[in-house]
Amino acid sequence: MTASLDQLRARIARIEGIVPDLSAPEERRRVVPTGWPEIDGTLPWVGSAGPGLLGGAVHEILSPDPDDGAATGFLLNLARAFLTARAGALLWSSCRADLYGPGLLAAGLDPARIVIARCRTVQDILWSVEEGLAPPGLAVVAAETGPIDFALSRRLQLAATDSGTPLLLLCPTRKSLWPSAAVTRWQVAAAPGGRTAVELLRCRGGPAGRWVL
């Protein structure tokens, strides 16, 4: 029964345009392996390069502690995966002024392929994100925001689907979960021994999961 419900939800999502139909070859190229086989094997999407994370979709990364760098590190790893698989640059929208070029390089990101939109307000961030999703020329868009309402998250999801560009939203928050149209929602925190605890709280058309990386 659960499998049938998941299939029905996935079909409805495709009809509504929330996620692409992966039967087309060009859509299959949107699926990008994360680099963690244990995670990729859980995700419901299989593309030309095998199972992985869906491009043309919104992926939320929640951090229970705004000062915990584990969530940022997880986002950077996902961004690197998309940059490796796709042409174009990473647009990073943030109010932070402490992004460190050598640190990004150490994380496997070429600073020459990163465009930083340094914003004053969350509204500026969201404006730059929507502008970044409008053309199909970027490899990936990432932004640091707080919780956003469902209507806006759905608009961003539809924009990501139309352009084929993945959107990674980093949301430092200790609040209870809020409604969202994001295709996946992750919670990431530091774990003992310098490792990272990753929990897939929700995945459209697939199961949740938990890993220590």
Tab-separated table of C-alpha atoms in Angstrom, residues 44-186:
chain	number	residue	atom	x	y	z
A	44	PRO	CA	14.410	7.153	-5.905
A	45	TRP	CA	15.889	8.768	-9.020
A	46	VAL	CA	18.064	6.955	-11.537
A	47	GLY	CA	19.658	8.911	-14.351
A	48	SER	CA	22.248	8.431	-17.033
A	49	ALA	CA	25.049	8.283	-14.421
A	50	GLY	CA	23.129	6.017	-12.049
A	51	PRO	CA	21.137	6.809	-8.911
A	52	GLY	CA	21.519	10.226	-7.355
A	53	LEU	CA	20.006	13.566	-6.465
A	54	LEU	CA	17.461	15.178	-8.747
A	55	GLY	CA	18.458	18.362	-10.534
A	56	GLY	CA	15.771	20.857	-11.466
A	57	ALA	CA	14.514	20.657	-7.896
A	58	VAL	CA	14.699	22.377	-4.509
A	59	HIS	CA	16.647	20.602	-1.772
A	60	GLU	CA	16.467	22.006	1.773
A	61	ILE	CA	19.351	21.472	4.200
A	62	LEU	CA	18.442	22.222	7.804
A	63	SER	CA	20.962	22.871	10.541
A	64	PRO	CA	19.822	22.803	14.183
A	65	ASP	CA	22.772	25.041	15.098
A	66	PRO	CA	23.554	28.096	12.921
A	67	ASP	CA	27.195	27.925	14.025
A	68	ASP	CA	27.572	24.269	13.022
A	69	GLY	CA	29.572	24.088	9.805
A	70	ALA	CA	28.512	20.510	9.047
A	71	ALA	CA	25.417	21.596	7.115
A	72	THR	CA	27.442	24.063	5.063
A	73	GLY	CA	29.972	21.330	4.322
A	74	PHE	CA	27.194	19.003	3.182
A	75	LEU	CA	25.808	21.694	0.890
A	76	LEU	CA	29.264	22.308	-0.572
A	77	ASN	CA	29.629	18.607	-1.335
A	78	LEU	CA	26.293	18.561	-3.152
A	79	ALA	CA	27.228	21.737	-5.034
A	80	ARG	CA	30.530	20.144	-6.063
A	81	ALA	CA	28.660	17.110	-7.399
A	82	PHE	CA	26.456	19.300	-9.575
A	83	LEU	CA	29.414	21.415	-10.734
A	84	THR	CA	31.294	18.264	-11.708
A	85	ALA	CA	28.380	16.915	-13.717
A	86	ARG	CA	27.076	20.129	-15.281
A	87	ALA	CA	28.386	23.101	-17.202
A	88	GLY	CA	28.045	26.582	-15.756
A	89	ALA	CA	28.713	28.214	-12.419
A	90	LEU	CA	27.469	28.066	-8.850
A	91	LEU	CA	25.456	31.093	-7.718
A	92	TRP	CA	25.817	31.498	-3.945
A	93	SER	CA	23.401	34.009	-2.374
A	94	SER	CA	24.052	34.961	1.233
A	95	CYS	CA	24.133	37.805	3.734
A	96	ARG	CA	27.435	36.496	5.059
A	97	ALA	CA	30.652	38.348	4.340
A	98	ASP	CA	33.049	35.597	5.425
A	99	LEU	CA	33.051	33.195	2.483
A	100	TYR	CA	36.687	32.150	2.144
A	101	GLY	CA	38.023	31.399	-1.331
A	102	PRO	CA	40.830	29.015	-0.266
A	103	GLY	CA	38.330	27.169	1.917
A	104	LEU	CA	36.016	26.693	-1.028
A	105	LEU	CA	38.968	25.458	-3.071
A	106	ALA	CA	39.832	22.978	-0.305
A	107	ALA	CA	36.239	21.722	-0.504
A	108	GLY	CA	36.789	20.933	-4.172
A	109	LEU	CA	35.065	24.032	-5.569
A	110	ASP	CA	36.811	26.142	-8.182
A	111	PRO	CA	36.391	29.805	-7.127
A	112	ALA	CA	36.432	30.730	-10.815
A	113	ARG	CA	33.102	28.926	-11.177
A	114	ILE	CA	31.425	30.620	-8.208
A	115	VAL	CA	29.356	33.797	-8.425
A	116	ILE	CA	28.651	35.294	-4.999
A	117	ALA	CA	25.606	37.493	-4.469
A	118	ARG	CA	26.277	39.282	-1.184
A	119	CYS	CA	22.865	40.436	0.015
A	120	ARG	CA	21.607	42.701	2.774
A	121	THR	CA	18.305	40.970	3.531
A	122	VAL	CA	16.602	37.609	3.065
A	123	GLN	CA	14.329	39.301	0.538
A	124	ASP	CA	17.427	40.223	-1.498
A	125	ILE	CA	18.594	36.606	-1.291
A	126	LEU	CA	15.282	35.263	-2.537
A	127	TRP	CA	15.219	37.817	-5.371
A	128	SER	CA	18.693	36.776	-6.507
A	129	VAL	CA	17.723	33.102	-6.306
A	130	GLU	CA	14.695	33.604	-8.522
A	131	GLU	CA	16.799	35.582	-10.991
A	132	GLY	CA	19.414	32.810	-10.956
A	133	LEU	CA	16.806	30.155	-11.692
A	134	ALA	CA	15.244	32.108	-14.557
A	135	PRO	CA	17.865	31.284	-17.233
A	136	PRO	CA	19.159	27.708	-17.690
A	137	GLY	CA	22.847	28.688	-17.733
A	138	LEU	CA	23.881	27.949	-14.117
A	139	ALA	CA	25.027	24.564	-12.866
A	140	VAL	CA	23.515	25.028	-9.403
A	141	VAL	CA	22.101	27.758	-7.169
A	142	ALA	CA	22.676	27.819	-3.395
A	143	ALA	CA	21.310	30.201	-0.798
A	144	GLU	CA	21.301	30.690	2.957
A	145	THR	CA	17.800	31.513	4.154
A	146	GLY	CA	15.493	31.000	7.080
A	147	PRO	CA	12.133	29.243	6.751
A	148	ILE	CA	10.136	30.358	3.719
A	149	ASP	CA	6.413	29.954	3.238
A	150	PHE	CA	4.907	27.139	1.200
A	151	ALA	CA	3.723	29.334	-1.673
A	152	LEU	CA	7.211	30.733	-2.221
A	153	SER	CA	8.849	27.311	-1.919
A	154	ARG	CA	6.475	25.981	-4.559
A	155	ARG	CA	7.265	28.913	-6.859
A	156	LEU	CA	10.972	28.205	-6.455
A	157	GLN	CA	10.394	24.516	-7.112
A	158	LEU	CA	8.492	25.249	-10.321
A	159	ALA	CA	11.240	27.667	-11.413
A	160	ALA	CA	13.906	25.028	-10.739
A	161	THR	CA	11.937	22.457	-12.718
A	162	ASP	CA	11.467	24.826	-15.660
A	163	SER	CA	15.146	25.769	-15.864
A	164	GLY	CA	16.533	22.360	-14.919
A	165	THR	CA	18.750	24.058	-12.312
A	166	PRO	CA	19.010	22.568	-8.814
A	167	LEU	CA	18.484	24.873	-5.833
A	168	LEU	CA	20.151	24.100	-2.486
A	169	LEU	CA	18.636	26.022	0.437
A	170	LEU	CA	20.608	26.158	3.688
A	171	CYS	CA	18.235	26.903	6.569
A	172	PRO	CA	19.852	27.280	10.007
A	173	THR	CA	16.946	26.850	12.406
A	174	ARG	CA	15.991	25.389	15.756
A	175	LYS	CA	12.271	25.826	15.096
A	176	SER	CA	9.748	23.121	14.319
A	177	LEU	CA	9.426	22.045	10.713
A	178	TRP	CA	7.328	24.134	8.333
A	179	PRO	CA	5.400	23.177	5.171
A	180	SER	CA	7.538	23.158	2.044
A	181	ALA	CA	7.331	22.114	-1.607
A	182	ALA	CA	11.021	21.099	-1.621
A	183	VAL	CA	11.673	17.710	-3.212
A	184	THR	CA	14.049	16.698	-0.407
A	185	ARG	CA	14.568	17.958	3.127
A	186	TRP	CA	17.764	17.085	5.008
